[in-house]
Short mmCIF file of C-alpha atoms in Angstrom, two decimals:
data_model
loop_
_atom_site.label_atom_id
_atom_site.label_comp_id
_atom_site.label_asym_id
_atom_site.label_seq_id
_atom_site.Cartn_x
_atom_site.Cartn_y
_atom_site.Cartn_z
CA MET A 1 4.70 61.94 -12.34
CA MET A 2 1.61 64.17 -12.57
CA ARG A 3 1.81 66.20 -15.78
CA THR A 4 1.54 69.98 -15.54
CA PRO A 5 -0.37 72.06 -18.13
CA LEU A 6 1.75 74.49 -20.16
CA LYS A 7 -0.05 77.59 -18.89
CA ARG A 8 0.74 76.56 -15.35
CA ILE A 9 4.39 75.94 -16.21
CA VAL A 10 4.75 79.37 -17.77
CA ALA A 11 2.98 80.99 -14.85
CA CYS A 12 5.36 79.30 -12.44
CA LEU A 13 8.38 80.50 -14.39
CA LEU A 14 7.31 84.08 -14.82
CA CYS A 15 6.09 84.80 -11.32
CA CYS A 16 7.54 84.44 -7.86
CA THR A 17 5.94 81.11 -7.10
CA PRO A 18 7.70 78.07 -5.61
CA LEU A 19 10.32 76.43 -7.81
CA SER A 20 8.16 73.58 -9.09
CA CYS A 21 4.40 73.89 -9.01
CA ALA A 22 3.67 70.20 -9.44
CA THR A 23 6.68 68.32 -8.12
CA VAL A 24 6.86 67.23 -4.50
CA ASP A 25 10.21 68.22 -2.99
CA ARG A 26 11.41 64.71 -2.15
CA SER A 27 14.77 65.79 -0.80
CA GLN A 28 13.19 68.01 1.87
CA GLN A 29 11.04 65.11 3.01
CA ILE A 30 14.09 62.87 3.16
CA SER A 31 16.06 65.49 5.07
CA GLN A 32 13.24 65.97 7.56
CA GLN A 33 12.93 62.23 8.10
CA THR A 34 16.66 61.82 8.54
CA SER A 35 16.97 64.75 10.92
CA ASN A 36 14.48 63.08 13.22
CA LYS A 37 16.88 60.14 13.57
CA HIS A 38 20.20 61.90 13.96
CA ALA A 39 21.82 65.23 13.22
CA ILE A 40 23.57 65.59 9.87
CA LYS A 41 25.98 68.34 8.95
CA GLU A 42 24.27 70.68 6.54
CA TYR A 43 26.44 72.29 3.89
CA GLN A 44 26.07 76.04 3.76
CA GLU A 45 26.10 78.05 0.53
CA ASN A 46 29.70 79.22 0.79
CA TRP A 47 32.96 77.90 -0.67
CA THR A 48 34.61 77.41 2.71
CA ASP A 49 31.90 75.14 4.04
CA LEU A 50 31.52 73.26 0.76
CA ALA A 51 35.28 72.54 0.80
CA SER A 52 34.69 69.97 3.56
CA HIS A 53 33.16 67.66 0.93
CA GLU A 54 35.57 65.03 -0.40
CA ALA A 55 35.86 65.81 -4.10
CA ALA A 56 36.76 62.30 -5.29
CA PRO A 57 35.52 59.47 -3.06
CA THR A 58 37.22 56.09 -3.29
CA TRP A 59 34.57 54.56 -5.56
CA PHE A 60 35.18 57.30 -8.12
CA GLN A 61 38.96 56.96 -7.95
CA ASP A 62 38.56 53.20 -8.52
CA ALA A 63 36.11 53.49 -11.43
CA LYS A 64 38.43 54.85 -14.17
CA LEU A 65 35.93 54.62 -17.05
CA GLY A 66 32.49 56.10 -17.63
CA ILE A 67 30.28 56.43 -20.72
CA TYR A 68 27.81 59.13 -21.66
CA LEU A 69 25.76 59.96 -24.75
CA HIS A 70 25.16 62.98 -26.92
CA TRP A 71 21.63 62.07 -27.96
CA GLY A 72 18.88 64.58 -28.46
CA VAL A 73 16.92 66.66 -30.96
CA TYR A 74 20.22 67.73 -32.56
CA SER A 75 20.63 64.09 -33.65
CA VAL A 76 17.77 64.50 -36.15
CA PRO A 77 19.46 66.70 -38.79
CA ALA A 78 22.60 64.54 -38.35
CA PHE A 79 24.65 67.27 -40.00
CA GLY A 80 27.66 69.27 -38.84
CA THR A 81 27.84 68.74 -35.09
CA GLU A 82 25.71 68.84 -31.96
CA TRP A 83 25.97 72.64 -32.37
CA TYR A 84 23.59 72.52 -35.34
CA PRO A 85 20.86 74.39 -33.33
CA ARG A 86 23.16 77.40 -33.10
CA ASN A 87 25.06 77.24 -36.36
CA MET A 88 21.93 76.87 -38.49
CA HIS A 89 21.25 80.58 -37.79
CA PHE A 90 24.54 81.98 -39.14
CA LYS A 91 24.53 82.63 -42.89
CA HIS A 92 28.26 81.96 -43.27
CA ARG A 93 27.95 78.45 -41.80
CA LYS A 94 27.51 75.23 -43.78
CA GLU A 95 24.66 74.31 -41.41
CA TYR A 96 22.67 77.35 -42.55
CA LYS A 97 23.03 76.43 -46.20
CA HIS A 98 22.14 72.81 -45.49
CA HIS A 99 19.10 73.84 -43.44
CA ILE A 100 17.70 76.19 -46.07
CA GLU A 101 18.20 73.65 -48.85
CA THR A 102 16.82 70.72 -46.85
CA TYR A 103 14.11 72.16 -44.59
CA GLY A 104 13.36 75.70 -45.79
CA GLU A 105 13.67 79.17 -44.31
CA LEU A 106 14.26 79.50 -40.57
CA ASN A 107 10.95 81.29 -39.98
CA GLU A 108 9.19 78.37 -41.66
CA PHE A 109 11.14 75.51 -40.09
CA GLY A 110 12.93 76.32 -36.85
CA TYR A 111 14.87 74.08 -34.51
CA HIS A 112 11.69 73.36 -32.52
CA ASP A 113 10.23 71.77 -35.67
CA PHE A 114 12.80 68.96 -35.37
CA VAL A 115 11.28 67.85 -32.05
CA PRO A 116 8.41 65.76 -33.53
CA LEU A 117 11.02 64.06 -35.76
CA PHE A 118 13.06 62.97 -32.74
CA LYS A 119 11.17 59.72 -32.18
CA GLY A 120 13.79 57.41 -30.66
CA GLU A 121 11.63 54.49 -31.76
CA HIS A 122 14.45 51.96 -31.23
CA PHE A 123 15.64 53.33 -27.89
CA ASP A 124 16.45 50.31 -25.71
CA PRO A 125 17.85 51.39 -22.32
CA GLN A 126 18.52 47.80 -21.20
CA ALA A 127 20.55 47.06 -24.34
CA TRP A 128 22.46 50.33 -23.97
CA ALA A 129 23.26 49.62 -20.32
CA ALA A 130 24.38 46.07 -21.13
CA LEU A 131 26.67 47.43 -23.85
CA PHE A 132 28.22 49.98 -21.48
CA LYS A 133 28.79 47.28 -18.90
CA GLN A 134 30.40 45.07 -21.55
CA ALA A 135 32.64 47.99 -22.54
CA GLY A 136 34.01 48.11 -19.01
CA ALA A 137 32.28 51.27 -17.80
CA LYS A 138 31.73 51.69 -14.07
CA PHE A 139 29.34 54.62 -14.46
CA ALA A 140 27.16 55.86 -17.30
CA GLY A 141 24.35 58.24 -18.16
CA PRO A 142 22.94 60.69 -20.72
CA VAL A 143 23.62 64.27 -21.68
CA THR A 144 20.68 65.28 -19.54
CA GLU A 145 20.34 68.59 -21.34
CA HIS A 146 22.55 70.12 -23.99
CA HIS A 147 22.74 73.83 -24.83
CA ASP A 148 19.55 73.51 -26.91
CA GLY A 149 17.07 73.65 -24.02
CA PHE A 150 15.48 70.23 -24.59
CA SER A 151 15.29 68.20 -21.36
CA MET A 152 15.92 64.47 -21.68
CA TRP A 153 13.71 63.64 -18.69
CA ASP A 154 10.12 63.86 -17.49
CA SER A 155 10.12 67.55 -16.59
CA ALA A 156 7.41 69.62 -14.98
CA LEU A 157 9.35 72.83 -15.74
CA THR A 158 9.19 72.80 -19.53
CA PRO A 159 7.04 71.15 -22.20
CA TRP A 160 10.25 70.65 -24.20
CA ASN A 161 11.11 67.34 -22.62
CA SER A 162 11.48 63.76 -23.81
CA MET A 163 8.38 62.54 -21.97
CA ASP A 164 5.96 65.09 -23.38
CA ARG A 165 7.46 65.41 -26.85
CA GLY A 166 9.77 63.63 -29.25
CA PRO A 167 10.24 60.02 -28.12
CA LYS A 168 7.71 60.49 -25.28
CA VAL A 169 9.91 58.46 -22.95
CA ASP A 170 11.56 59.47 -19.70
CA VAL A 171 15.03 58.86 -21.15
CA THR A 172 16.91 59.78 -17.98
CA GLY A 173 14.61 57.72 -15.78
CA GLU A 174 14.76 54.64 -18.00
CA LEU A 175 18.54 54.85 -18.30
CA LYS A 176 18.92 55.35 -14.56
CA LYS A 177 17.00 52.12 -13.90
CA ALA A 178 18.86 50.12 -16.55
CA ILE A 179 22.34 51.41 -15.65
CA THR A 180 22.02 50.89 -11.92
CA ALA A 181 20.54 47.42 -12.54
CA GLN A 182 23.86 46.59 -14.22
CA GLY A 183 25.74 47.63 -11.07
CA MET A 184 27.04 50.90 -12.48
CA LYS A 185 26.83 54.37 -10.96
CA PHE A 186 24.71 57.02 -12.69
CA ILE A 187 26.00 60.29 -14.17
CA ALA A 188 23.88 63.24 -15.29
CA THR A 189 25.66 65.82 -17.44
CA PHE A 190 24.45 69.39 -17.87
CA HIS A 191 25.35 71.75 -20.71
CA HIS A 192 22.49 74.19 -20.23
CA SER A 193 24.48 77.10 -18.80
CA LYS A 194 24.74 78.56 -22.32
CA ASN A 195 21.01 78.30 -23.11
CA LEU A 196 20.03 81.72 -21.73
CA GLN A 197 20.09 84.44 -24.38
CA ARG A 198 22.82 86.82 -23.24
CA TYR A 199 23.95 89.10 -26.04
CA ASN A 200 25.67 92.40 -26.57
CA LYS A 201 23.32 94.59 -28.61
CA THR A 202 26.07 97.07 -29.51
CA ASP A 203 28.52 94.63 -31.14
CA ASN A 204 28.05 94.30 -34.89
CA GLN A 205 30.08 91.12 -35.24
CA PRO A 206 27.60 88.20 -34.93
CA ASN A 207 30.12 85.74 -33.46
CA GLU A 208 31.05 88.23 -30.74
CA ARG A 209 27.58 89.62 -30.24
CA PHE A 210 26.20 86.18 -29.45
CA SER A 211 29.30 84.50 -28.03
CA ARG A 212 27.71 84.03 -24.61
CA THR A 213 24.48 82.44 -25.80
CA HIS A 214 23.67 79.31 -27.77
CA TYR A 215 20.86 80.77 -29.84
CA PRO A 216 21.60 84.02 -31.71
CA TYR A 217 18.97 86.76 -31.78
CA PHE A 218 18.20 87.52 -35.43
CA GLU A 219 14.87 89.26 -36.02
CA GLY A 220 12.26 87.05 -37.65
CA THR A 221 13.78 83.77 -36.45
CA PRO A 222 12.25 81.53 -33.75
CA PRO A 223 14.76 82.43 -30.97
CA THR A 224 13.34 85.99 -31.01
CA SER A 225 9.76 84.83 -30.57
CA THR A 226 7.81 86.20 -27.62
CA ASP A 227 5.70 83.07 -27.52
CA PRO A 228 6.07 81.84 -23.91
CA GLU A 229 6.33 78.21 -24.99
CA LEU A 230 9.14 78.85 -27.48
CA ALA A 231 10.89 81.03 -24.91
CA LEU A 232 11.34 77.95 -22.72
CA LEU A 233 13.30 76.22 -25.48
CA TYR A 234 15.25 79.17 -26.82
CA GLY A 235 16.15 80.72 -23.46
CA ASN A 236 14.49 84.03 -24.30
CA MET A 237 13.50 85.34 -20.89
CA PRO A 238 14.77 87.62 -18.09
CA GLU A 239 18.06 86.46 -16.63
CA ASP A 240 16.91 86.39 -13.01
CA VAL A 241 13.93 84.20 -13.95
CA TRP A 242 16.12 81.86 -16.00
CA ASN A 243 18.78 81.51 -13.29
CA GLU A 244 16.29 80.49 -10.63
CA LYS A 245 13.57 78.63 -12.51
CA ILE A 246 15.53 77.10 -15.39
CA TRP A 247 19.22 76.71 -14.56
CA PHE A 248 18.82 75.82 -10.89
CA GLY A 249 15.29 74.49 -11.28
CA LYS A 250 16.27 71.82 -13.79
CA LEU A 251 19.24 70.71 -11.72
CA LYS A 252 17.03 70.44 -8.68
CA GLU A 253 14.43 68.45 -10.58
CA VAL A 254 16.97 65.88 -11.79
CA ILE A 255 18.60 65.62 -8.37
CA ASP A 256 15.25 65.13 -6.64
CA ASN A 257 13.86 62.61 -9.11
CA TYR A 258 16.90 60.62 -10.26
CA GLN A 259 19.55 60.98 -7.50
CA PRO A 260 22.63 61.01 -9.79
CA ASP A 261 25.94 59.82 -8.34
CA ILE A 262 27.79 62.36 -10.49
CA VAL A 263 26.73 65.76 -11.75
CA TRP A 264 29.02 66.98 -14.54
CA PHE A 265 29.07 70.45 -16.07
CA ASP A 266 30.13 71.52 -19.52
CA SER A 267 31.81 74.88 -20.16
CA TRP A 268 30.23 78.30 -19.58
CA LEU A 269 29.23 77.53 -16.02
CA ASN A 270 31.08 80.75 -15.16
CA GLN A 271 28.26 82.69 -16.83
CA VAL A 272 25.89 81.60 -14.07
CA PRO A 273 26.13 83.93 -11.05
CA GLU A 274 28.33 82.60 -8.27
CA HIS A 275 25.40 82.64 -5.86
CA TYR A 276 23.61 80.01 -7.92
CA ARG A 277 26.70 77.84 -8.24
CA LYS A 278 26.94 77.82 -4.45
CA LYS A 279 23.22 77.18 -4.15
CA PHE A 280 23.39 74.14 -6.46
CA SER A 281 26.48 72.71 -4.74
CA ALA A 282 24.97 72.93 -1.27
CA TYR A 283 21.65 71.54 -2.44
CA TYR A 284 23.19 68.54 -4.21
CA LEU A 285 25.56 67.66 -1.39
CA ASN A 286 22.88 68.00 1.27
CA HIS A 287 20.50 65.87 -0.78
CA ALA A 288 23.17 63.20 -1.22
CA GLN A 289 24.05 63.27 2.45
CA ALA A 290 20.43 62.71 3.38
CA LEU A 291 20.51 59.61 1.17
CA ASN A 292 23.89 58.54 2.57
CA LYS A 293 25.41 58.74 -0.93
CA GLU A 294 28.96 59.69 -1.85
CA VAL A 295 28.59 61.92 -4.89
CA VAL A 296 30.89 63.77 -7.24
CA ILE A 297 30.69 67.22 -8.85
CA ILE A 298 32.77 67.66 -12.00
CA ARG A 299 33.52 70.98 -13.68
CA LYS A 300 35.34 71.91 -16.87
CA GLN A 301 36.53 75.47 -16.33
CA ASN A 302 37.71 77.51 -13.39
CA ASP A 303 34.14 78.00 -12.21
CA LEU A 304 33.89 75.77 -9.12
CA PRO A 305 36.63 75.39 -6.48
CA LEU A 306 38.63 72.17 -6.79
CA SER A 307 38.47 71.85 -3.02
CA PHE A 308 35.19 69.96 -3.48
CA SER A 309 34.94 69.31 -7.25
CA VAL A 310 36.89 67.34 -9.86
CA ASP A 311 38.56 69.02 -12.82
CA ASP A 312 37.68 67.89 -16.36
CA LEU A 313 39.88 68.37 -19.43
CA GLU A 314 37.95 68.15 -22.71
CA LYS A 315 39.67 66.12 -25.45
CA SER A 316 42.97 66.66 -23.66
CA ARG A 317 44.88 65.33 -20.68
CA LYS A 318 47.78 65.90 -18.36
CA ASN A 319 51.35 65.12 -19.34
CA HIS A 320 52.23 64.48 -15.70
CA ILE A 321 50.67 62.79 -12.69
CA GLY A 322 47.88 64.93 -11.30
CA ASN A 323 48.14 65.83 -7.63
CA ALA A 324 44.41 65.24 -7.33
CA PRO A 325 42.10 62.90 -9.27
CA TRP A 326 40.91 64.45 -12.53
CA MET A 327 38.89 63.52 -15.61
CA THR A 328 38.97 63.88 -19.36
CA ASP A 329 35.89 63.68 -21.55
CA GLU A 330 36.66 62.08 -24.90
CA THR A 331 34.49 60.94 -27.77
CA ILE A 332 34.49 57.69 -29.67
CA SER A 333 34.25 59.68 -32.91
CA LYS A 334 36.71 61.85 -34.79
CA GLY A 335 34.28 64.68 -35.44
CA SER A 336 30.92 65.58 -33.95
CA TRP A 337 29.98 64.47 -30.46
CA SER A 338 26.46 63.72 -31.72
CA TYR A 339 25.62 61.37 -34.57
CA THR A 340 26.06 62.74 -38.08
CA GLU A 341 25.98 61.04 -41.45
CA ASN A 342 29.32 59.38 -42.23
CA LEU A 343 30.60 59.96 -38.70
CA ARG A 344 34.14 58.62 -38.44
CA VAL A 345 34.96 56.42 -35.46
CA LYS A 346 38.30 55.93 -33.74
CA LYS A 347 40.09 52.60 -33.51
CA ALA A 348 39.50 50.68 -30.29
CA GLN A 349 43.26 50.55 -29.71
CA ASP A 350 43.55 54.35 -29.84
CA VAL A 351 40.68 54.86 -27.39
CA LEU A 352 42.16 52.24 -25.06
CA HIS A 353 45.60 53.85 -25.15
CA VAL A 354 44.11 57.19 -24.10
CA LEU A 355 42.36 55.46 -21.19
CA ILE A 356 45.59 53.78 -20.06
CA ASP A 357 47.52 57.05 -20.31
CA VAL A 358 44.84 58.89 -18.32
CA VAL A 359 44.72 56.24 -15.57
CA SER A 360 48.53 56.24 -15.20
CA LYS A 361 48.31 59.97 -14.39
CA ASN A 362 45.59 59.74 -11.70
CA GLY A 363 42.73 60.37 -14.11
CA THR A 364 39.39 58.94 -15.21
CA MET A 365 37.98 58.93 -18.73
CA LEU A 366 34.40 59.79 -19.63
CA LEU A 367 33.82 58.40 -23.14
CA ASN A 368 31.07 59.78 -25.36
CA VAL A 369 28.94 57.62 -27.67
CA SER A 370 26.70 58.99 -30.46
CA PRO A 371 23.38 57.18 -31.07
CA LYS A 372 21.23 57.90 -34.11
CA ALA A 373 18.00 59.84 -33.66
CA ASN A 374 16.08 56.57 -33.82
CA GLY A 375 17.91 55.26 -30.75
CA ILE A 376 20.30 52.86 -32.48
CA ILE A 377 23.97 52.98 -31.52
CA PRO A 378 25.79 52.35 -34.83
CA GLN A 379 27.55 49.02 -35.15
CA ASN A 380 31.01 50.53 -35.65
CA GLN A 381 30.70 52.30 -32.29
CA GLN A 382 29.47 49.12 -30.63
CA ASP A 383 32.44 47.22 -32.05
CA VAL A 384 34.90 49.69 -30.53
CA LEU A 385 33.21 49.47 -27.13
CA ARG A 386 33.16 45.68 -27.13
CA LYS A 387 36.75 45.35 -28.27
CA MET A 388 37.93 47.72 -25.57
CA GLY A 389 35.75 45.88 -23.04
CA ALA A 390 37.27 42.54 -24.04
CA TRP A 391 40.72 43.92 -23.27
CA LEU A 392 39.56 45.30 -19.93
CA ASP A 393 38.00 41.95 -19.11
CA LYS A 394 41.46 40.38 -19.39
CA TYR A 395 43.61 43.17 -18.02
CA GLY A 396 41.25 45.20 -15.85
CA GLU A 397 43.29 44.38 -12.75
CA SER A 398 45.88 46.86 -14.04
CA ILE A 399 43.26 49.61 -14.45
CA TYR A 400 40.41 49.45 -11.94
CA GLY A 401 41.20 50.34 -8.36
CA THR A 402 44.78 51.31 -9.17
CA ARG A 403 46.72 54.41 -8.25
CA PRO A 404 49.66 56.18 -9.91
CA TRP A 405 53.22 55.00 -9.23
CA TYR A 406 56.05 57.46 -8.68
CA THR A 407 56.21 57.92 -12.48
CA PHE A 408 53.42 57.57 -15.02
CA GLY A 409 55.60 55.92 -17.64
CA GLU A 410 58.34 56.13 -20.21
CA GLY A 411 58.77 56.19 -23.96
CA PRO A 412 59.18 58.64 -26.83
CA THR A 413 55.60 59.86 -27.21
CA LYS A 414 54.81 63.06 -25.35
CA GLU A 415 51.50 64.85 -24.88
CA PRO A 416 51.25 68.60 -25.52
CA GLU A 417 50.60 71.19 -22.85
CA GLY A 418 47.25 72.75 -22.29
CA HIS A 419 43.56 72.08 -22.28
CA PHE A 420 40.90 72.05 -25.01
CA LYS A 421 42.72 74.78 -26.93
CA ASN A 422 45.24 72.09 -27.93
CA HIS A 423 42.71 69.34 -28.65
CA LYS A 424 43.82 69.04 -32.27
CA ALA A 425 47.38 68.37 -31.13
CA PHE A 426 46.13 65.78 -28.63
CA ALA A 427 44.17 64.05 -31.40
CA LYS A 428 47.41 63.54 -33.34
CA VAL A 429 49.15 61.70 -30.49
CA LYS A 430 49.68 58.04 -31.39
CA TYR A 431 51.39 55.65 -29.01
CA THR A 432 53.71 52.81 -30.01
CA ASN A 433 55.10 49.69 -28.35
CA GLN A 434 57.98 51.85 -27.11
CA ASP A 435 55.56 53.67 -24.81
CA ILE A 436 54.95 52.14 -21.38
CA ARG A 437 52.53 53.27 -18.69
CA TYR A 438 52.60 52.27 -15.03
CA THR A 439 49.89 51.77 -12.43
CA LYS A 440 50.07 50.24 -8.97
CA LYS A 441 47.94 48.42 -6.47
CA GLY A 442 49.54 47.99 -3.07
CA GLN A 443 53.08 46.71 -3.68
CA THR A 444 52.26 45.44 -7.17
CA ILE A 445 53.36 47.43 -10.20
CA TYR A 446 51.73 47.00 -13.60
CA ALA A 447 53.81 47.86 -16.67
CA ILE A 448 51.48 48.36 -19.65
CA VAL A 449 53.12 48.25 -23.06
CA LEU A 450 51.03 50.17 -25.59
CA GLY A 451 51.28 47.58 -28.32
CA VAL A 452 53.13 44.29 -28.88
CA PRO A 453 56.39 44.36 -26.88
CA ASP A 454 59.77 43.59 -28.41
CA LYS A 455 61.53 40.36 -27.49
CA LYS A 456 63.33 42.23 -24.77
CA ILE A 457 62.14 45.39 -23.08
CA VAL A 458 63.92 47.51 -20.49
CA LEU A 459 61.86 49.30 -17.88
CA THR A 460 64.12 52.20 -16.99
CA ALA A 461 61.83 53.25 -14.14
CA PHE A 462 63.41 50.37 -12.18
CA SER A 463 66.98 51.56 -12.71
CA GLN A 464 69.24 51.90 -9.72
CA GLU A 465 69.24 55.64 -10.25
CA ASN A 466 65.53 55.90 -9.57
CA LEU A 467 64.78 53.48 -6.75
CA ASN A 468 65.87 50.33 -5.00
CA PRO A 469 64.23 47.50 -6.97
CA ASN A 470 65.68 44.60 -5.01
CA ASN A 471 62.29 43.63 -3.53
CA ILE A 472 60.97 42.31 -6.88
CA THR A 473 59.94 38.66 -6.47
CA ARG A 474 58.22 37.75 -9.72
CA VAL A 475 57.22 39.09 -13.13
CA THR A 476 54.23 37.59 -14.94
CA ARG A 477 52.05 38.14 -17.95
CA LEU A 478 48.80 39.37 -16.47
CA ASP A 479 46.46 37.55 -18.83
CA SER A 480 48.03 34.12 -18.28
CA ASN A 481 49.80 34.44 -14.93
CA GLN A 482 52.75 33.02 -16.86
CA SER A 483 56.15 33.84 -15.37
CA VAL A 484 58.57 35.55 -17.69
CA SER A 485 62.35 35.79 -17.51
CA TRP A 486 63.72 38.99 -16.06
CA LYS A 487 66.81 40.48 -14.52
CA LEU A 488 67.91 43.74 -12.97
CA THR A 489 70.63 45.81 -14.56
CA ASP A 490 71.92 49.32 -14.05
CA LYS A 491 69.65 50.38 -16.91
CA GLY A 492 66.53 48.97 -15.31
CA LEU A 493 64.37 45.88 -15.27
CA GLU A 494 64.92 43.70 -18.34
CA ILE A 495 61.98 41.53 -19.35
CA PHE A 496 62.26 38.80 -21.96
CA THR A 497 58.89 38.33 -23.56
CA PRO A 498 57.67 34.82 -24.43
CA ASP A 499 57.03 33.72 -27.99
CA ARG A 500 53.36 33.05 -27.24
CA GLN A 501 50.97 35.42 -29.02
CA ILE A 502 50.51 38.63 -27.10
CA ASP A 503 47.53 40.98 -27.32
CA ASN A 504 48.30 43.55 -29.99
CA MET A 505 46.35 46.37 -28.33
CA ALA A 506 48.40 46.52 -25.14
CA THR A 507 50.28 43.99 -23.01
CA VAL A 508 50.49 44.04 -19.23
CA PHE A 509 53.32 42.74 -17.10
CA LYS A 510 52.60 42.30 -13.42
CA ILE A 511 55.62 43.00 -11.22
CA SER A 512 55.19 41.54 -7.75
CA ARG A 513 57.19 43.00 -4.87
CA LEU A 514 57.69 42.24 -1.20
#
């Protein structure tokens, strides 16, 4: 891509010039070429028209597992969480104390000073993509931009991008090539809706005054700078300029240049005016249609209609079968989403059990991984991914391409109600071998025991009270195709498990029916 001088970037942003001064609008060319061949329905910028888009195409419903990465400038301090860029400004936060002691005063070393330290010298997109494939992911991609304003792609809209600064690599472009080469779909996630500085000047409580913006406005700190270059990182500009040139502009740039199969939004999308949410949706769907691509839009809050988008539940999930396909975004760690020193990592079995539970309820899991600033994915995270992938390699038939049965499962363990507000309660949920989850494919039912089954298990979902089970023809262990003894009783389907060693993460019984 032709690089654009900073002065020209700033001029483009602060005047009423076309959206990108240097980038050729590829999607318009594609649309014009396609329209010459045959007429294509063009989505209009209104909710009614957009509702004609299928929210969850078949490929997405079949995929079940995706992987993304919190990797960016915030990985450099490796302290607290990925919210370090914000929390380092609040004097009551541990990040502030750490920053002052480690790097100096904020007016001497601001967040932008971490950018040259974000080198990513060991970034290996091919190795990352191979690992994600081995883990069983069907789609993958980066956090394209977090709240911090640093773009992880070759951007002509801001000098704060991974090609011009930091690792000086088009991270999104390189990952797109590597991921699609592995046969996976590509996801681009956007968290930048909170980057604009929106604050209430009359509120004296800092947490409330700056609750709608990532960077707080404290005099003498870099986010208050009038320097036009720093303003592009810290979101310090007029709202109408930011909405058009930054929020929509960056989305458009990624769509045009990388054609993501999924665009996923973090929270606070509701702070962007509805007009722009409609504008993005129509633009993305029209662009995809011109390329003959089935794409997915995923949102986290009640900020896009579910008539054409998929709902995401952060660190939480449904305790019933969803009427429509849905997603949860989970992290492989127990703390920060980005890498921090001494980051604790979950057991592979616990991550797998969440995936199985989600799939049984018509959901998909997006799993976060946390590379170090140098581009290395820590070995303990790799081990979890590979162990989960080994299980999916054996038992994936019970996961991929399945749909919910009439009941998601049975057993004593129950999930709490609610969304992210109950994420701590969700984190405490631990499944046992008394918990069973069901999926189906055609007439076949898969009973997944979350652990090593007892010598005899009773699947009460097959009781005479619930359905007529007389069309069962065979019950097998999925990994070996070995028939197991079974019989129907009034209490349900009794299965007598063989003595042969069974996988201790989860065991699948395949129940064949006429």
